[in-house]
């Protein structure tokens, strides 16, 4: 931590006396959950009051700070308490006026010295903290003893071949870790907590850029409650991070299954909107033009079809709409999760789109010359596009038509794919002028690179909502690329065209009887 930042934190920390006012200390750690020394101090306060369970939880959150000052491993015995605990105002009572003990006179000064010693203590702790997995030296693993608690089984996925169980954190990885540690369903093997990249404005989860592992828990499954922790991101442990290369195949597979599930779910909802009824068989989603919602379905999507329809029917009967989570408004944060759950790894069916729970939408930012495919506040794909400046209309549209090789060509002015917007002369289509991408050279339409428009065409059905506006997408997190040039996560296959989302062609999607006159 930079010296100025640490001094600012100290100033804020001691605006109140944390010992005279322990409730403020609780409020502080709630507002600064990454401040490990504050967690340690709160743990000491709980320990002094004899509240060992809560103290153990705070010490676990403080990580290497606890190990540095206590010179011992973190051990949690008994059930893990929920933080913040219920009835917080009753848990810690501020000392009555006029009854301050001797410790109140010297302990704040000691705390200040401890806080100032944090950098050195963290360096000392590196040799004792479970920063990397070590199968031969058990002294470098945290011993965790917890009473398992039942956890809803909906959100996690796993690779049964590798035995890796995957859990997605939606803004609170510490709570997810606590749930995994306390869950009987985690069982033997490795459980990995992941997190998407957060956009620079804090409003979006950038799935298109990366879903990265944060921490893993490896259990021996013997029932002794011991687990080896490994950290994969330096910002959460101040330690030498473990190599996450072996996790990439499992995470990639998990993401692919979630993407197929949300494409299928969106197509089923589009069919229902068009016809007023749910499809009875998967072939109804891949009918010939003009009812070609999707080009085809993968085997996994065909297998998942009955479960997706059943789930949507159940939601409709219960009066729970599937698209209640709207685009983040100004000031809202993507770190406010729709639901906080950990789940049993191998229990999630391929039909589950979690955490991509809402129908796919398209958002086009005319300032940034960027088109994003989103589900809720998750950006699934982003593509650079060519526009027409003031000629490109702003507002809300839907995809009303999808056509392959418009005007019988794959290399004409509209490229190999076209999607009409609300039965107008405006469309999202390919182009034979790729140099116009990122510029305002069209007559109002949205131009895309061939690989990009073909991937988008595969993923979005008719009735997909399209929003065109200024400043509707986050600023580039890399800070170096100019508008429309793309960057990490931009383009087909999240910037890797050879890994594009592909569907088999199982229907007829061209329309040779129509001459398209989109405004290019």
PDB file of N, CA, C and O in Angstrom, residues 436-474:
ATOM      1  N   UNK A 436     -13.752   0.628 -42.351  1.00  0.00           N
ATOM      2  CA  UNK A 436     -14.713   1.595 -41.805  1.00  0.00           C
ATOM      3  C   UNK A 436     -15.091   1.292 -40.363  1.00  0.00           C
ATOM      4  O   UNK A 436     -15.765   2.097 -39.711  1.00  0.00           O
ATOM      5  N   UNK A 437     -14.671   0.136 -39.850  1.00  0.00           N
ATOM      6  CA  UNK A 437     -14.976  -0.219 -38.457  1.00  0.00           C
ATOM      7  C   UNK A 437     -14.291   0.777 -37.524  1.00  0.00           C
ATOM      8  O   UNK A 437     -13.101   1.075 -37.671  1.00  0.00           O
ATOM      9  N   UNK A 438     -15.042   1.282 -36.577  1.00  0.00           N
ATOM     10  CA  UNK A 438     -14.512   2.283 -35.659  1.00  0.00           C
ATOM     11  C   UNK A 438     -14.701   3.702 -36.148  1.00  0.00           C
ATOM     12  O   UNK A 438     -14.289   4.651 -35.482  1.00  0.00           O
ATOM     13  N   UNK A 439     -15.345   3.852 -37.323  1.00  0.00           N
ATOM     14  CA  UNK A 439     -15.535   5.184 -37.901  1.00  0.00           C
ATOM     15  C   UNK A 439     -17.019   5.435 -38.174  1.00  0.00           C
ATOM     16  O   UNK A 439     -17.850   4.540 -38.058  1.00  0.00           O
ATOM     17  N   UNK A 440     -17.342   6.660 -38.570  1.00  0.00           N
ATOM     18  CA  UNK A 440     -18.712   7.041 -38.913  1.00  0.00           C
ATOM     19  C   UNK A 440     -18.812   7.199 -40.427  1.00  0.00           C
ATOM     20  O   UNK A 440     -18.874   8.314 -40.952  1.00  0.00           O
ATOM     21  N   UNK A 441     -18.820   6.075 -41.127  1.00  0.00           N
ATOM     22  CA  UNK A 441     -18.843   6.108 -42.586  1.00  0.00           C
ATOM     23  C   UNK A 441     -20.064   5.412 -43.183  1.00  0.00           C
ATOM     24  O   UNK A 441     -20.227   5.387 -44.395  1.00  0.00           O
ATOM     25  N   UNK A 442     -20.920   4.832 -42.334  1.00  0.00           N
ATOM     26  CA  UNK A 442     -22.112   4.174 -42.873  1.00  0.00           C
ATOM     27  C   UNK A 442     -23.218   5.203 -43.081  1.00  0.00           C
ATOM     28  O   UNK A 442     -23.092   6.369 -42.697  1.00  0.00           O
ATOM     29  N   UNK A 443     -24.320   4.755 -43.663  1.00  0.00           N
ATOM     30  CA  UNK A 443     -25.469   5.639 -43.855  1.00  0.00           C
ATOM     31  C   UNK A 443     -26.470   5.506 -42.719  1.00  0.00           C
ATOM     32  O   UNK A 443     -27.614   5.942 -42.829  1.00  0.00           O
ATOM     33  N   UNK A 444     -26.039   4.864 -41.636  1.00  0.00           N
ATOM     34  CA  UNK A 444     -26.884   4.734 -40.447  1.00  0.00           C
ATOM     35  C   UNK A 444     -26.882   3.346 -39.849  1.00  0.00           C
ATOM     36  O   UNK A 444     -27.224   3.168 -38.685  1.00  0.00           O
ATOM     37  N   UNK A 445     -26.520   2.334 -40.628  1.00  0.00           N
ATOM     38  CA  UNK A 445     -26.498   0.963 -40.123  1.00  0.00           C
ATOM     39  C   UNK A 445     -25.268   0.718 -39.240  1.00  0.00           C
ATOM     40  O   UNK A 445     -24.360   1.543 -39.153  1.00  0.00           O
ATOM     41  N   UNK A 446     -25.280  -0.443 -38.613  1.00  0.00           N
ATOM     42  CA  UNK A 446     -24.185  -0.860 -37.737  1.00  0.00           C
ATOM     43  C   UNK A 446     -23.366  -1.907 -38.481  1.00  0.00           C
ATOM     44  O   UNK A 446     -23.844  -3.003 -38.769  1.00  0.00           O
ATOM     45  N   UNK A 447     -22.130  -1.564 -38.826  1.00  0.00           N
ATOM     46  CA  UNK A 447     -21.248  -2.474 -39.551  1.00  0.00           C
ATOM     47  C   UNK A 447     -20.363  -3.257 -38.588  1.00  0.00           C
ATOM     48  O   UNK A 447     -19.877  -2.709 -37.591  1.00  0.00           O
ATOM     49  N   UNK A 448     -20.136  -4.538 -38.935  1.00  0.00           N
ATOM     50  CA  UNK A 448     -19.299  -5.386 -38.100  1.00  0.00           C
ATOM     51  C   UNK A 448     -18.330  -6.192 -38.952  1.00  0.00           C
ATOM     52  O   UNK A 448     -18.597  -6.466 -40.125  1.00  0.00           O
ATOM     53  N   UNK A 449     -17.222  -6.584 -38.309  1.00  0.00           N
ATOM     54  CA  UNK A 449     -16.297  -7.501 -38.962  1.00  0.00           C
ATOM     55  C   UNK A 449     -17.000  -8.839 -39.203  1.00  0.00           C
ATOM     56  O   UNK A 449     -17.916  -9.219 -38.464  1.00  0.00           O
ATOM     57  N   UNK A 450     -16.564  -9.580 -40.213  1.00  0.00           N
ATOM     58  CA  UNK A 450     -17.259 -10.812 -40.583  1.00  0.00           C
ATOM     59  C   UNK A 450     -17.325 -11.822 -39.430  1.00  0.00           C
ATOM     60  O   UNK A 450     -18.397 -12.352 -39.121  1.00  0.00           O
ATOM     61  N   UNK A 451     -16.190 -12.126 -38.797  1.00  0.00           N
ATOM     62  CA  UNK A 451     -16.201 -13.103 -37.703  1.00  0.00           C
ATOM     63  C   UNK A 451     -17.092 -12.646 -36.561  1.00  0.00           C
ATOM     64  O   UNK A 451     -17.768 -13.458 -35.913  1.00  0.00           O
ATOM     65  N   UNK A 452     -17.120 -11.328 -36.323  1.00  0.00           N
ATOM     66  CA  UNK A 452     -17.919 -10.787 -35.224  1.00  0.00           C
ATOM     67  C   UNK A 452     -19.411 -10.917 -35.498  1.00  0.00           C
ATOM     68  O   UNK A 452     -20.182 -11.370 -34.645  1.00  0.00           O
ATOM     69  N   UNK A 453     -19.846 -10.502 -36.690  1.00  0.00           N
ATOM     70  CA  UNK A 453     -21.275 -10.538 -36.991  1.00  0.00           C
ATOM     71  C   UNK A 453     -21.766 -11.981 -37.081  1.00  0.00           C
ATOM     72  O   UNK A 453     -22.930 -12.283 -36.736  1.00  0.00           O
ATOM     73  N   UNK A 454     -20.922 -12.890 -37.531  1.00  0.00           N
ATOM     74  CA  UNK A 454     -21.334 -14.296 -37.601  1.00  0.00           C
ATOM     75  C   UNK A 454     -21.492 -14.896 -36.207  1.00  0.00           C
ATOM     76  O   UNK A 454     -22.414 -15.690 -35.968  1.00  0.00           O
ATOM     77  N   UNK A 455     -20.630 -14.532 -35.273  1.00  0.00           N
ATOM     78  CA  UNK A 455     -20.797 -15.016 -33.896  1.00  0.00           C
ATOM     79  C   UNK A 455     -22.053 -14.414 -33.276  1.00  0.00           C
ATOM     80  O   UNK A 455     -22.845 -15.123 -32.630  1.00  0.00           O
ATOM     81  N   UNK A 456     -22.249 -13.113 -33.428  1.00  0.00           N
ATOM     82  CA  UNK A 456     -23.433 -12.457 -32.866  1.00  0.00           C
ATOM     83  C   UNK A 456     -24.711 -13.062 -33.440  1.00  0.00           C
ATOM     84  O   UNK A 456     -25.690 -13.298 -32.715  1.00  0.00           O
ATOM     85  N   UNK A 457     -24.725 -13.320 -34.726  1.00  0.00           N
ATOM     86  CA  UNK A 457     -25.864 -13.928 -35.415  1.00  0.00           C
ATOM     87  C   UNK A 457     -26.204 -15.286 -34.795  1.00  0.00           C
ATOM     88  O   UNK A 457     -27.377 -15.655 -34.659  1.00  0.00           O
ATOM     89  N   UNK A 458     -25.179 -16.051 -34.417  1.00  0.00           N
ATOM     90  CA  UNK A 458     -25.386 -17.353 -33.787  1.00  0.00           C
ATOM     91  C   UNK A 458     -25.995 -17.241 -32.394  1.00  0.00           C
ATOM     92  O   UNK A 458     -26.713 -18.141 -31.952  1.00  0.00           O
ATOM     93  N   UNK A 459     -25.724 -16.151 -31.699  1.00  0.00           N
ATOM     94  CA  UNK A 459     -26.078 -16.064 -30.283  1.00  0.00           C
ATOM     95  C   UNK A 459     -27.416 -15.391 -30.016  1.00  0.00           C
ATOM     96  O   UNK A 459     -28.056 -15.671 -28.989  1.00  0.00           O
ATOM     97  N   UNK A 460     -27.864 -14.484 -30.874  1.00  0.00           N
ATOM     98  CA  UNK A 460     -29.084 -13.728 -30.567  1.00  0.00           C
ATOM     99  C   UNK A 460     -30.256 -14.184 -31.430  1.00  0.00           C
ATOM    100  O   UNK A 460     -30.134 -14.321 -32.648  1.00  0.00           O
ATOM    101  N   UNK A 461     -31.419 -14.429 -30.840  1.00  0.00           N
ATOM    102  CA  UNK A 461     -32.609 -14.781 -31.607  1.00  0.00           C
ATOM    103  C   UNK A 461     -33.395 -13.531 -32.017  1.00  0.00           C
ATOM    104  O   UNK A 461     -33.019 -12.407 -31.658  1.00  0.00           O
ATOM    105  N   UNK A 462     -34.459 -13.725 -32.771  1.00  0.00           N
ATOM    106  CA  UNK A 462     -35.409 -12.639 -32.996  1.00  0.00           C
ATOM    107  C   UNK A 462     -35.903 -12.120 -31.638  1.00  0.00           C
ATOM    108  O   UNK A 462     -35.842 -12.835 -30.635  1.00  0.00           O
ATOM    109  N   UNK A 463     -36.415 -10.923 -31.627  1.00  0.00           N
ATOM    110  CA  UNK A 463     -36.971 -10.270 -30.434  1.00  0.00           C
ATOM    111  C   UNK A 463     -35.901  -9.828 -29.448  1.00  0.00           C
ATOM    112  O   UNK A 463     -36.238  -9.294 -28.376  1.00  0.00           O
ATOM    113  N   UNK A 464     -34.639  -9.996 -29.793  1.00  0.00           N
ATOM    114  CA  UNK A 464     -33.589  -9.496 -28.908  1.00  0.00           C
ATOM    115  C   UNK A 464     -33.637  -7.979 -28.859  1.00  0.00           C
ATOM    116  O   UNK A 464     -33.668  -7.302 -29.890  1.00  0.00           O
ATOM    117  N   UNK A 465     -33.643  -7.420 -27.659  1.00  0.00           N
ATOM    118  CA  UNK A 465     -33.690  -5.960 -27.494  1.00  0.00           C
ATOM    119  C   UNK A 465     -32.349  -5.345 -27.885  1.00  0.00           C
ATOM    120  O   UNK A 465     -31.286  -5.884 -27.576  1.00  0.00           O
ATOM    121  N   UNK A 466     -32.428  -4.207 -28.566  1.00  0.00           N
ATOM    122  CA  UNK A 466     -31.230  -3.476 -28.996  1.00  0.00           C
ATOM    123  C   UNK A 466     -31.345  -2.037 -28.509  1.00  0.00           C
ATOM    124  O   UNK A 466     -32.321  -1.343 -28.829  1.00  0.00           O
ATOM    125  N   UNK A 467     -30.374  -1.605 -27.727  1.00  0.00           N
ATOM    126  CA  UNK A 467     -30.335  -0.228 -27.226  1.00  0.00           C
ATOM    127  C   UNK A 467     -29.167   0.495 -27.882  1.00  0.00           C
ATOM    128  O   UNK A 467     -28.028   0.019 -27.816  1.00  0.00           O
ATOM    129  N   UNK A 468     -29.448   1.634 -28.504  1.00  0.00           N
ATOM    130  CA  UNK A 468     -28.394   2.451 -29.126  1.00  0.00           C
ATOM    131  C   UNK A 468     -28.356   3.802 -28.422  1.00  0.00           C
ATOM    132  O   UNK A 468     -29.388   4.480 -28.311  1.00  0.00           O
ATOM    133  N   UNK A 469     -27.188   4.187 -27.926  1.00  0.00           N
ATOM    134  CA  UNK A 469     -27.087   5.461 -27.223  1.00  0.00           C
ATOM    135  C   UNK A 469     -25.645   5.873 -27.020  1.00  0.00           C
ATOM    136  O   UNK A 469     -24.702   5.194 -27.437  1.00  0.00           O
ATOM    137  N   UNK A 470     -25.478   6.985 -26.353  1.00  0.00           N
ATOM    138  CA  UNK A 470     -24.153   7.531 -26.053  1.00  0.00           C
ATOM    139  C   UNK A 470     -23.786   7.221 -24.601  1.00  0.00           C
ATOM    140  O   UNK A 470     -24.598   7.386 -23.704  1.00  0.00           O
ATOM    141  N   UNK A 471     -22.551   6.772 -24.398  1.00  0.00           N
ATOM    142  CA  UNK A 471     -22.065   6.528 -23.043  1.00  0.00           C
ATOM    143  C   UNK A 471     -22.782   5.421 -22.304  1.00  0.00           C
ATOM    144  O   UNK A 471     -22.849   5.441 -21.065  1.00  0.00           O
ATOM    145  N   UNK A 472     -23.313   4.439 -23.038  1.00  0.00           N
ATOM    146  CA  UNK A 472     -24.074   3.365 -22.389  1.00  0.00           C
ATOM    147  C   UNK A 472     -23.214   2.151 -22.038  1.00  0.00           C
ATOM    148  O   UNK A 472     -23.711   1.212 -21.433  1.00  0.00           O
ATOM    149  N   UNK A 473     -21.947   2.174 -22.429  1.00  0.00           N
ATOM    150  CA  UNK A 473     -21.026   1.090 -22.097  1.00  0.00           C
ATOM    151  C   UNK A 473     -19.852   1.650 -21.302  1.00  0.00           C
ATOM    152  O   UNK A 473     -19.551   2.855 -21.383  1.00  0.00           O
ATOM    153  N   UNK A 474     -19.168   0.824 -20.540  1.00  0.00           N
ATOM    154  CA  UNK A 474     -18.095   1.322 -19.678  1.00  0.00           C
ATOM    155  C   UNK A 474     -16.878   1.773 -20.467  1.00  0.00           C
ATOM    156  O   UNK A 474     -16.642   1.300 -21.586  1.00  0.00           O
TER     157      UNK A 474
END
